[in-house]
Coordinates of C-alpha atoms in Angstrom, one line a residue:
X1 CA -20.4 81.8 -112.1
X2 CA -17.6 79.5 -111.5
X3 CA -16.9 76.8 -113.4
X4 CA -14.2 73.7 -113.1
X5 CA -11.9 73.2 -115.3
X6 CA -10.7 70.2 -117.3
X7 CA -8.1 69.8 -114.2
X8 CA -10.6 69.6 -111.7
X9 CA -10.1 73.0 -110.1
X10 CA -12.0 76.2 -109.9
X11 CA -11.0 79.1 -112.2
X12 CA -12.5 82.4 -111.4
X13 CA -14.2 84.8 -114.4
X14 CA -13.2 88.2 -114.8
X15 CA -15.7 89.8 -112.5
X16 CA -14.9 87.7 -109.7
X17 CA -11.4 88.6 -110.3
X18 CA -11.9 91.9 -110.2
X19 CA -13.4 91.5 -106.7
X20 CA -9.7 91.0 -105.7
X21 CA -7.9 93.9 -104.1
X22 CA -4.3 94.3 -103.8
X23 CA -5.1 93.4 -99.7
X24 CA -6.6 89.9 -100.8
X25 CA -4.5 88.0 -98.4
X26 CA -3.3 85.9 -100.9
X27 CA -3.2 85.5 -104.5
X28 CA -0.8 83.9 -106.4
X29 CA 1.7 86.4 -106.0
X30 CA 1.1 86.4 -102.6
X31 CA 3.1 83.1 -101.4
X32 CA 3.0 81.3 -98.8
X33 CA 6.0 81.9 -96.6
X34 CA 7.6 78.9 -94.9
X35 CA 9.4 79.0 -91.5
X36 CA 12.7 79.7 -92.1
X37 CA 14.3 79.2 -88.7
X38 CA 13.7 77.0 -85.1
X39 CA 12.4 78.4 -82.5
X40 CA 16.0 78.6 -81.0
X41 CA 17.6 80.4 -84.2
X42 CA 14.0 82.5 -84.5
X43 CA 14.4 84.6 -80.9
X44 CA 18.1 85.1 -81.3
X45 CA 17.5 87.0 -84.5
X46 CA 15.0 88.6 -82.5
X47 CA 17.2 89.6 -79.8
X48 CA 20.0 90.8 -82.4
X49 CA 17.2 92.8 -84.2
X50 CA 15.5 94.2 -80.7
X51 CA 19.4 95.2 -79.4
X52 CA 20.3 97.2 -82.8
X53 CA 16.8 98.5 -82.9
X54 CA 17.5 100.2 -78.8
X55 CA 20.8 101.8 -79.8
X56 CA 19.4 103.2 -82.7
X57 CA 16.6 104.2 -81.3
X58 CA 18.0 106.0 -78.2
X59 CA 19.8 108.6 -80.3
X60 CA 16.3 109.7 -81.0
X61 CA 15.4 110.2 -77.1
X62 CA 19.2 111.8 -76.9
X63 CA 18.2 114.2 -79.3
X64 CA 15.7 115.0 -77.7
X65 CA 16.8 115.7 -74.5
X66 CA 20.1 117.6 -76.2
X67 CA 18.1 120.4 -77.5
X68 CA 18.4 122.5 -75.0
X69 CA 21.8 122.2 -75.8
X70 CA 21.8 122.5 -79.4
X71 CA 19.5 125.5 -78.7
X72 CA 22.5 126.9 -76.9
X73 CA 25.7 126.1 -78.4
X74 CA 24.7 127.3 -82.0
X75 CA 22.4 129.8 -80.7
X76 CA 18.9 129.3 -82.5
X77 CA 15.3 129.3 -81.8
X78 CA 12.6 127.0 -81.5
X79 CA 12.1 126.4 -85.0
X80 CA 15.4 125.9 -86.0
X81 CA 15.4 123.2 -83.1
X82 CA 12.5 121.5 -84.4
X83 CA 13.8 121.2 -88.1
X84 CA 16.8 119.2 -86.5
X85 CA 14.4 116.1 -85.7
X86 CA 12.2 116.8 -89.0
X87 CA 15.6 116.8 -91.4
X88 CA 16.4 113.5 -89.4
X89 CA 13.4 112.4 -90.3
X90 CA 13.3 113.4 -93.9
X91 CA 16.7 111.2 -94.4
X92 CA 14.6 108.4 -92.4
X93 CA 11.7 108.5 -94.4
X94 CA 13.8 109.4 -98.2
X95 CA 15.8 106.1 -97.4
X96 CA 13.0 104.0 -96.7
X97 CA 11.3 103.1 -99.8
X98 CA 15.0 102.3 -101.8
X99 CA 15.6 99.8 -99.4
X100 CA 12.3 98.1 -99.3
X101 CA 12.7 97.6 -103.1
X102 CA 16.6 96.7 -102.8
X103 CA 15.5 94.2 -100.2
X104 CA 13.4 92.0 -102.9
X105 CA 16.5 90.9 -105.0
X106 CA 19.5 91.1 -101.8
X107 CA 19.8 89.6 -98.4
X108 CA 17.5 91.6 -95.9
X109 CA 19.6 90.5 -93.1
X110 CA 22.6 91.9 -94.5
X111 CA 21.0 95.5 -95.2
X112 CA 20.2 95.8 -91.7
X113 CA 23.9 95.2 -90.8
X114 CA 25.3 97.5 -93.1
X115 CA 22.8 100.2 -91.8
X116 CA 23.5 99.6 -88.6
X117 CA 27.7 100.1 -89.7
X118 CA 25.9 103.6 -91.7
X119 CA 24.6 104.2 -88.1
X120 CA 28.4 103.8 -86.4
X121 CA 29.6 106.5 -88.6
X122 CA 27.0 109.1 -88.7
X123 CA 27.2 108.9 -84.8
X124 CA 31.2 110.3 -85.0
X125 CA 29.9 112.6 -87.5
X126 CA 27.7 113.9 -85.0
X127 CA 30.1 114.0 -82.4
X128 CA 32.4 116.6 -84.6
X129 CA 29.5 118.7 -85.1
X130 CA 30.8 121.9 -84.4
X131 CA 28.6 124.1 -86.8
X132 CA 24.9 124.0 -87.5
X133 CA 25.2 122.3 -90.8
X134 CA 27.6 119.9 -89.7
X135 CA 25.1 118.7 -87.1
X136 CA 22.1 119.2 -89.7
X137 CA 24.1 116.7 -92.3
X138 CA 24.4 114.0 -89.3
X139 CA 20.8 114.0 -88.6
X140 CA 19.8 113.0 -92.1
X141 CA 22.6 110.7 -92.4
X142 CA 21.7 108.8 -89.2
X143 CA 17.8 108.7 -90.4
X144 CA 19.0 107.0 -93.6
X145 CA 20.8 104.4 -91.1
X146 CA 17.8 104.2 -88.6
X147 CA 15.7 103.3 -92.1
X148 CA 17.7 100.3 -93.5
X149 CA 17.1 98.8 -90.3
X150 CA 13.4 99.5 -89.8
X151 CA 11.8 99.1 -92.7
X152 CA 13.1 95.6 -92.8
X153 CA 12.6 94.9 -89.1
X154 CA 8.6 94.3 -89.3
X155 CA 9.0 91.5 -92.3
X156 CA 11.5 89.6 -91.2
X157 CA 9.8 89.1 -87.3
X158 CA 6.4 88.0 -89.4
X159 CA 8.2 85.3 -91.4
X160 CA 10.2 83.8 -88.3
X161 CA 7.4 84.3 -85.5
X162 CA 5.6 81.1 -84.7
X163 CA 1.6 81.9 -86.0
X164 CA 0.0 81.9 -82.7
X165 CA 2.7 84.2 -81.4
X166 CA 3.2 86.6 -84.6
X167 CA 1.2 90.0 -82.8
X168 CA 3.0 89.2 -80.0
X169 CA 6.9 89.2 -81.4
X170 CA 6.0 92.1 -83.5
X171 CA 4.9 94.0 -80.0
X172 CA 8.5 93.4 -78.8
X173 CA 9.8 95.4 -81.4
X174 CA 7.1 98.0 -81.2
X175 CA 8.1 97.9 -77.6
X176 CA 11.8 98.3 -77.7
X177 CA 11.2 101.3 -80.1
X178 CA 9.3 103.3 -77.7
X179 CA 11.8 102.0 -74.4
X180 CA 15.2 102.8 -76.7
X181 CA 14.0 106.4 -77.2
X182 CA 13.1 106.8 -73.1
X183 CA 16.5 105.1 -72.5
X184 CA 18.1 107.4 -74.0
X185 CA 16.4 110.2 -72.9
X186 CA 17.3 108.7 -69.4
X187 CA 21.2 107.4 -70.1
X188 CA 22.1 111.0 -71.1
X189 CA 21.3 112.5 -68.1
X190 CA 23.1 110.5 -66.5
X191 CA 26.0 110.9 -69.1
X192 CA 25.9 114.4 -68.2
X193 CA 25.9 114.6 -64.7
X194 CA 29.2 112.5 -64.8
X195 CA 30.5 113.8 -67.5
X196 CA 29.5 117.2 -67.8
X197 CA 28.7 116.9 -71.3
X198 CA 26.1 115.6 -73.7
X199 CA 28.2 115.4 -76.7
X200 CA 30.1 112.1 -75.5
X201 CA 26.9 110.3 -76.1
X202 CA 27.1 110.2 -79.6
X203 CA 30.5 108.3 -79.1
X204 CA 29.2 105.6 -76.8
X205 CA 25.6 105.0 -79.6
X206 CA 28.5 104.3 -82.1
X207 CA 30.6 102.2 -79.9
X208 CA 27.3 100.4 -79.2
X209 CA 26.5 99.7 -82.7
X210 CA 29.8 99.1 -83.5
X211 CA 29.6 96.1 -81.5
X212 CA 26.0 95.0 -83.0
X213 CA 27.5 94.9 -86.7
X214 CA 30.3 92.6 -85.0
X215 CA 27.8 90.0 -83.1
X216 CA 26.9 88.1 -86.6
X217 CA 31.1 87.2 -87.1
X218 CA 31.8 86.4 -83.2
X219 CA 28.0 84.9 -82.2
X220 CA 27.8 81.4 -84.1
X221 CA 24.2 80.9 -84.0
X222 CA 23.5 84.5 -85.0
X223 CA 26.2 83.8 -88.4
X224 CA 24.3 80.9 -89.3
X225 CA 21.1 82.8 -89.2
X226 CA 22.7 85.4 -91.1
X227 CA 23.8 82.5 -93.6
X228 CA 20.5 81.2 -94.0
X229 CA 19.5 81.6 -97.6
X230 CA 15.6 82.0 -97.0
X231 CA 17.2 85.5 -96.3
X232 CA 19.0 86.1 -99.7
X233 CA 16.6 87.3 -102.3
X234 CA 19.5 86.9 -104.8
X235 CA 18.6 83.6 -106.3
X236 CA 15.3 82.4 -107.2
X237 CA 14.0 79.5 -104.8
X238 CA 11.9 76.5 -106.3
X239 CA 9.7 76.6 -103.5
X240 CA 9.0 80.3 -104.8
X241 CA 7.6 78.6 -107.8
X242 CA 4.7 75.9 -107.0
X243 CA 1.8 76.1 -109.1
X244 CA -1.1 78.0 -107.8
X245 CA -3.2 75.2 -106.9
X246 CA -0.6 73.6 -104.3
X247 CA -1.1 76.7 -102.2
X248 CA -4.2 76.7 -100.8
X249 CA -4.7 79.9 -101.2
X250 CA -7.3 81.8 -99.0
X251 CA -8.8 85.3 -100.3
X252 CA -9.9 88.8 -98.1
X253 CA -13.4 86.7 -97.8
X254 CA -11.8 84.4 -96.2
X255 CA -12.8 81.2 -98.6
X256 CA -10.8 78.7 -100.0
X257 CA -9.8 78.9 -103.7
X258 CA -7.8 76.9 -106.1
X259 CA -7.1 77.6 -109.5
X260 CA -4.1 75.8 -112.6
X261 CA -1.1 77.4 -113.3
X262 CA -3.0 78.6 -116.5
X263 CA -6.0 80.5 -113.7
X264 CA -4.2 84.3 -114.2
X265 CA -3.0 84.1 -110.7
X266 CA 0.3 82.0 -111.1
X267 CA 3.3 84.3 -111.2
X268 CA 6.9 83.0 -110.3
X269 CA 9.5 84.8 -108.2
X270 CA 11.4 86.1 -110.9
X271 CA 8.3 87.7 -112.5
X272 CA 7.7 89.8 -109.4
X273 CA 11.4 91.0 -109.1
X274 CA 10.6 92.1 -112.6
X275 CA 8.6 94.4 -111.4
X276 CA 10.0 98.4 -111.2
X277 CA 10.0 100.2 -108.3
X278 CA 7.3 102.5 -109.6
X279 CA 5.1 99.5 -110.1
X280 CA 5.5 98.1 -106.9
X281 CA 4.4 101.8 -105.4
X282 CA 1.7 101.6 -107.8
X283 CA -0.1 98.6 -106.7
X284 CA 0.2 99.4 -103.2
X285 CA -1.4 103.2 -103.8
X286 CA -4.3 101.3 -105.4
X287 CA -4.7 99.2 -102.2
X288 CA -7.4 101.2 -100.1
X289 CA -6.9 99.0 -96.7
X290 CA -3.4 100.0 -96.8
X291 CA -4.0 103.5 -97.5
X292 CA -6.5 103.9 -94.7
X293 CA -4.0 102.0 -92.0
X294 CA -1.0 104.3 -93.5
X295 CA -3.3 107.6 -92.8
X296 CA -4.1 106.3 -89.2
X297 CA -0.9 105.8 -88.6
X298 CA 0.0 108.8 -89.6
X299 CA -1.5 110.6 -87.4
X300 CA -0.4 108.4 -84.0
X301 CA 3.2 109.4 -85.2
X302 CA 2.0 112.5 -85.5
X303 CA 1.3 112.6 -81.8
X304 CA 4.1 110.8 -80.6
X305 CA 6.7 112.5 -82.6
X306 CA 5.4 115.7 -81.1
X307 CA 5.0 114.6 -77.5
X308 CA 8.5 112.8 -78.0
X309 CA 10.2 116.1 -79.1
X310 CA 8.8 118.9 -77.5
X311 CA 7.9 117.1 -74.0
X312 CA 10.6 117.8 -71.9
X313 CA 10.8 121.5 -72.8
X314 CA 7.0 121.2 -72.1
X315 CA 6.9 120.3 -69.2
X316 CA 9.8 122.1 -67.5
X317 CA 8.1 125.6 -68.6
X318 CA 4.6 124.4 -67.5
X319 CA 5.2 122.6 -63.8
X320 CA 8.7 124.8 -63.2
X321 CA 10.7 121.5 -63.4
X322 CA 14.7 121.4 -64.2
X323 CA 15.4 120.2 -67.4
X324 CA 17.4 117.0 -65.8
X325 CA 14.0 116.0 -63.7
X326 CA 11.9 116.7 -67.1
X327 CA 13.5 114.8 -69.2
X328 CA 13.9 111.8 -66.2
X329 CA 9.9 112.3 -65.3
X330 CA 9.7 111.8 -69.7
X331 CA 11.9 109.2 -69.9
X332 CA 10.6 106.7 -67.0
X333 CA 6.8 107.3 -68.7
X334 CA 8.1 106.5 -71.7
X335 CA 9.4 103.3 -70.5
X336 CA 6.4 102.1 -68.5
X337 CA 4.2 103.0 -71.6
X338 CA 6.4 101.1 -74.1
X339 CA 7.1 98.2 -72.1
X340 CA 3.1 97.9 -71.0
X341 CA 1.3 99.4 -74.2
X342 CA 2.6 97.0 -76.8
X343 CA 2.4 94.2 -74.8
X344 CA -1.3 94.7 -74.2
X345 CA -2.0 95.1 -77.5
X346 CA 0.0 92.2 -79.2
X347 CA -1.2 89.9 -76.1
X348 CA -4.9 90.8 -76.9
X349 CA -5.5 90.0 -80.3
X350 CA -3.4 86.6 -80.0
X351 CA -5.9 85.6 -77.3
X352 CA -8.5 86.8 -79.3
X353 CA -7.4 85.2 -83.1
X354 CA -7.0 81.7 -80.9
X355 CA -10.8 81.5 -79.8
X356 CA -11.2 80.9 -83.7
X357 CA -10.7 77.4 -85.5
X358 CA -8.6 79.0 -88.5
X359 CA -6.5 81.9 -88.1
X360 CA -7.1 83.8 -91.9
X361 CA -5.2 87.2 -92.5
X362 CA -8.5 88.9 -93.4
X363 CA -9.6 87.8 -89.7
X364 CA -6.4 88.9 -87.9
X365 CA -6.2 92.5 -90.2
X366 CA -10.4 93.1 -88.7
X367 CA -9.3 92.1 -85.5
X368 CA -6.6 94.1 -85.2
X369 CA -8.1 97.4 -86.8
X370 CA -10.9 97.3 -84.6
X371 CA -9.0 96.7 -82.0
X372 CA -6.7 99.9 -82.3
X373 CA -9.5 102.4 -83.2
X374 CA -10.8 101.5 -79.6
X375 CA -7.3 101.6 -77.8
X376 CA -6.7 105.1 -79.4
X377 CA -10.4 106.9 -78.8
X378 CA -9.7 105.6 -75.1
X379 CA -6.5 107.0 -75.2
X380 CA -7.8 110.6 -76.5
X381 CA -10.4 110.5 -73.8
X382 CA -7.9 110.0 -71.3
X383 CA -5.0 112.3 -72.7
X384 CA -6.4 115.1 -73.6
X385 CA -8.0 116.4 -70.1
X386 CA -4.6 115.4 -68.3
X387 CA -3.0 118.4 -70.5
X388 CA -5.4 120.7 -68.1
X389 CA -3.9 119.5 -64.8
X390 CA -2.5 121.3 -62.5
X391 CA 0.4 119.9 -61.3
X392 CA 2.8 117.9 -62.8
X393 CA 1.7 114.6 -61.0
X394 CA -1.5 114.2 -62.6
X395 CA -0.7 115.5 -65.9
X396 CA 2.0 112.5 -65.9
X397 CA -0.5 110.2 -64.6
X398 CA -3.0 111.0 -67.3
X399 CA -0.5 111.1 -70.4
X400 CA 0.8 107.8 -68.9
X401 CA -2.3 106.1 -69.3
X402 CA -3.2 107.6 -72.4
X403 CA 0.0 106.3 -74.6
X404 CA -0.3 103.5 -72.7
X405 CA -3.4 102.5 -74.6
X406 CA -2.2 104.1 -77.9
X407 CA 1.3 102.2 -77.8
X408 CA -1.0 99.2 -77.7
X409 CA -2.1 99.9 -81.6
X410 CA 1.4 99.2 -82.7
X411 CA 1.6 96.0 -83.2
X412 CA -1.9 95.8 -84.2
X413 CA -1.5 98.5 -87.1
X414 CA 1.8 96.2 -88.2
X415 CA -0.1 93.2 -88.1
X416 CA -3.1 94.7 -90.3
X417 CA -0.6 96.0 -92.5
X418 CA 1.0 93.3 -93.7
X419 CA -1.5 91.0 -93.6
X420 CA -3.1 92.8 -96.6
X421 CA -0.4 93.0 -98.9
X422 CA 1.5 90.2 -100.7
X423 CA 4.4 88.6 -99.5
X424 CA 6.9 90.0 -101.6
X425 CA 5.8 93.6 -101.4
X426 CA 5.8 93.5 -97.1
X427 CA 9.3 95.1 -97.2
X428 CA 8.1 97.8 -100.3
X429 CA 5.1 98.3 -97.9
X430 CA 6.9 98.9 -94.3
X431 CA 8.9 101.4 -96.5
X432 CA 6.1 103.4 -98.0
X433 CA 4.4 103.6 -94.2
X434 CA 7.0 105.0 -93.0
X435 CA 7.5 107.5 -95.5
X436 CA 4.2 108.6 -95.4
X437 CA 4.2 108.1 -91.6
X438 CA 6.7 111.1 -91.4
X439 CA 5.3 113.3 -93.7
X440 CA 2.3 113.6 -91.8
X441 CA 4.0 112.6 -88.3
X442 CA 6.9 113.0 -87.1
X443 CA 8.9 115.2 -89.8
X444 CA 5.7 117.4 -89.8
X445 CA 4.8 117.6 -85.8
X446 CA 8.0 119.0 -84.2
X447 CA 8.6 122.2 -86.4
X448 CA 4.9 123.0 -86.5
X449 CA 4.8 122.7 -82.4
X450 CA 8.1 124.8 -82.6
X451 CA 6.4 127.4 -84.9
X452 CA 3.2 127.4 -82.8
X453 CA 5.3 128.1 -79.3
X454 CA 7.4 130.8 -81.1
X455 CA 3.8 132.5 -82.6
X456 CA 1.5 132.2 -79.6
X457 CA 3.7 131.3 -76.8
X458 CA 1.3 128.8 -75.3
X459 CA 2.8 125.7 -75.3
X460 CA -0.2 124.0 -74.1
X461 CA -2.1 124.8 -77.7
X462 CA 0.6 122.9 -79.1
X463 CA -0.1 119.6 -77.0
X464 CA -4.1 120.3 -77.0
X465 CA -3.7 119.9 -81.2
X466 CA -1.1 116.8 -81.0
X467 CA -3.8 114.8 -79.0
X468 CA -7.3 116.2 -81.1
X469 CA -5.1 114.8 -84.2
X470 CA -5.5 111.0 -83.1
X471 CA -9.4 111.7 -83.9
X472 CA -8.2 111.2 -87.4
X473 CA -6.7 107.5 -86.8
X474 CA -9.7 106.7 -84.7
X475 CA -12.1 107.4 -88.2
X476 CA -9.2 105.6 -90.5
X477 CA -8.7 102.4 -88.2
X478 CA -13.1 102.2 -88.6
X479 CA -13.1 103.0 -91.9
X480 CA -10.4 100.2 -92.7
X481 CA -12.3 97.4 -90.8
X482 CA -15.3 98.2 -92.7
X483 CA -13.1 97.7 -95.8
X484 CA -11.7 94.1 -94.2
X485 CA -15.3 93.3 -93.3
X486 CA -17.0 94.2 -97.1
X487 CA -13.6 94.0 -99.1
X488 CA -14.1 96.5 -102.6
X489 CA -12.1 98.5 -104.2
X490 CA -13.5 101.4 -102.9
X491 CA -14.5 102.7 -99.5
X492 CA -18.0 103.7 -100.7
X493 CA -18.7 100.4 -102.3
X494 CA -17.4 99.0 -99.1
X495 CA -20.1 100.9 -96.9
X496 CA -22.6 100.1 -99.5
X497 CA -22.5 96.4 -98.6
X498 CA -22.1 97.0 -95.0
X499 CA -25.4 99.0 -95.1
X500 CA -26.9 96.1 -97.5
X501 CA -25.7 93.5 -95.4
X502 CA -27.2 95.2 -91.8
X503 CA -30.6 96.0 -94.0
X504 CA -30.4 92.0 -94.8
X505 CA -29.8 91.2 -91.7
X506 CA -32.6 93.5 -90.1
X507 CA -35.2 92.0 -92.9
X508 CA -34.2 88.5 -91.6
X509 CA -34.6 89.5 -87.7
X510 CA -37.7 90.7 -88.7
X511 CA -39.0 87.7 -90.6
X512 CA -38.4 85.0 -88.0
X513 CA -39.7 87.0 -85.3
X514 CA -43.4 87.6 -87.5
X515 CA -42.9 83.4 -87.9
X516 CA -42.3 83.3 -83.9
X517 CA -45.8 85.2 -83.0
X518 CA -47.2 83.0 -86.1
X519 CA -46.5 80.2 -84.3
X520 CA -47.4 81.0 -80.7
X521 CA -51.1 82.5 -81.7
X522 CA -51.2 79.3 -83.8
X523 CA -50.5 77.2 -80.8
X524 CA -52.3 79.7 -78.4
X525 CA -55.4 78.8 -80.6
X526 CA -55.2 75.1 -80.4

């Protein structure tokens, strides 16, 4: 039972506490953020961000469409293709968690810089690629780039999006991840046909970037943002420090709960960068939510990463295209469905989060998982006939549609996931998605479709299994709202109280409708 303290405020007893999961939208390490930047300052970070996020980005889609290439010039099969994008991958998804930890105690916006400079000079490396292995090296090297700036992205949009637009911003950069790969699936065809060849684009990606790393010392709005010291983690900030009860803190239930700087909860800024990296790992494994948003996520990347790598030599064996109109025919559907399907997504749950009075994390996370498990079972329905078509237009058609609806989880998974995490630990957390996002996505899904087409030599297999794989996010994202709806620290416990609360609520339906006939025979008799 709770009882106030001599100050007034309400302490909680240990089995209350315990109650708490990692996810509980805020305890005292969990601070409240302030807003760090204007409006004006806010979208031009946004656009830097968005702009270095494309170029990166695009090298993926380039890679993509240079395999037939790579296939060629060092004379290797399918599997050999494939582990190019999964070693890319692996330096993408080995980088990710040292910078989310580096990012607690330096300045997050000066990672990204640098990464994006890291970026600049794997491209050139790439461009000298004349052996297997020298190409092999530049793949990992440019994943470590792409992961400084990534992992970081997702955080830093949360804290400078205004609230009732937060989904939204983060669909921009959901979107511009999905449009920079289909742009550059896109530009290097047309690099080619004027060039002739497909190696000069790794030149213009670094002359691109190049110029990105420049913007913050030649754009004077974007250098002050970079100066802003909300940014630099480096120095302990007294707002970083109120006592517990000045927060207002609100927990996964959603109610209202102070408690003294003496409560158990208080913890300063300095005590969390105390923390080790394993620590930080460790509290987040324990978090259930997040493990459940991490797995469905996995296996949309899973999907993607698949349909990304292996669609264009898909679909030129199986409709008898040219690999310049597959990989245009790829590209434009990629566009439409990054450009649409985020969009949708972020635009829904902000219209549906502002039909409620307050706006709690545990209300946007239920929102936002329930929200995605529909989008992707509607996507599977749609997707996985269109594989069966029989010509080209309607199999486009259909796979449009289909990642249109599953690009429209994107924003929503992001928005789940770091609304049930601390503060502190959202950078720790984008890092440890995406490394499990590519073990079980994309670091797994293009060698395994390579393998498949080399063993059975039925392509279509391989794309019937990439879209049967989403069933598993579908079970995850339900499995997680349950867990935001009846927090625990377990998901059994979790579907215990579901069940006990629907029995409750059945018991209750039940009572007042024996009172209703009650009262009609009563007044029937008078």
């Amino acid at each position: 039972m709770r009882r106030p303290s001599k100050s007034g405020a309400i302490s909680l007893g240990d089995t209350e506490r315990q109650t708490f999961q990692l996810s509980a939208l805020s305890d005292a390490r969990h601070r409240a953020p302030p807003q760090p930047l204007d409006d004006a300052d806010a979208k031009t970070l946004l656009k830097w961000i968005m702009l270095s996020t494309f170029v990166i980005y695009a090298d993926r889609g380039a890679a993509a469409v240079m395999l037939p290439t790579f296939k060629e010039y060092y004379n290797i099969n399918d599997t050999l293709g494939g582990l190019l994008g999964s070693l890319f991958i692996a330096g993408y998804m080995l980088a990710s968690p040292m910078f989310g930890y580096v990012a607690k105690t330096r300045n997050s916006l000066k990672i990204m810089q640098y990464s994006v400079l890291f970026f600049v000079l794997a491209s050139i490396l790439g461009g000298f690629s004349y052996f297997y292995i020298m190409m092999a090296i530049a793949r990992i090297l440019t994943g470590v780039a792409e992961a400084g700036l990534i992992t970081l992205s997702s955080p830093v949009i949360n804290d400078v999006a205004p609230t009732s637009k937060k989904t939204l911003w983060l669909s921009f950069l959901s979107m511009i991840l999905v449009i920079g790969i289909s742009g550059g699936m896109v530009f290097t065809q047309i690099i080619v046909l004027i060039t002739g060849s497909p190696w000069v684009m790794f030149y213009i990606f670094a002359a691109f970037a190049a110029i990105m790393v420049c913007m913050p010392y030649f754009d004077r709005q974007l250098g002050k943002v970079f100066r802003n010291p909300f940014f630099d983690h480096t120095k302990t900030k007294e707002a970083d420090i109120r006592p517990f009860e000045e927060m207002q803190m609100t927990n996964i239930s959603g109610n209202n709960i102070s408690g003294g700087a003496n409560s158990g909860f208080y913890q300063t800024c300095d005590d969390v960068r105390a923390t080790s990296f394993w620590d930080d790992v460790c509290s987040l494994i324990k978090n259930p939510t997040l493990i459940l948003l991490i797995l469905g996520g996995s296996a949309i990347t899973f999907s993607f990463g698949g349909f990304v790598y292996w669609g264009v030599d898909y679909c030129a064996k199986q409709y008898d295209l040219s690999d310049t109109m597959a990989a245009l025919s790829c590209g434009v559907m990629s566009i439409v469905c990054g450009f649409v399907g985020p969009l949708l997504g972020g635009y829904h749950q902000d219209k549906l989060l502002a039909k409620h009075h307050e706006i709690t994390l545990r209300r946007r996370g239920e929102i936002g998982v329930k929200l995605a498990a529909v989008y992707i079972f509607a996507g599977f329905a749609v997707g996985l006939p269109s594989i069966f078509s029989p010509n080209a237009v309607l199999f486009f058609a259909g796979v449009t549609l289909s990642f249109t609806l599953i690009f429209a989880t994107f924003p929503l998974t992001t928005s789940a996931t770091l609304a049930c995490v601390p503060h502190e630990l959202q950078h720790m957390t984008m890092a440890l998605q995406i490394a499990v996002f590519h073990i079980f996505g994309d670091m797994l899904s293009p060698t395994m479709i390579g393998y498949i087409n080399d063993s059975t030599h039925n392509p279509q297999l391989g794309f019937v299994i990439l879209f049967l794989w989403l069933l598993w996010a579908v079970i995850a994202f339900m499995t997680a709202y349950v867990m935001f709806m009846h927090p625990s620290k377990s998901c059994i416990k979790s579907f215990r109280r579901m069940f006990r609360a629907m029995r409750k609520r059945r018991q209750k339906t039940s009572t007042n409708s024996t009172i209703h006939e009650n009262l009609i025979t009563e007044v029937a008799a008078v």
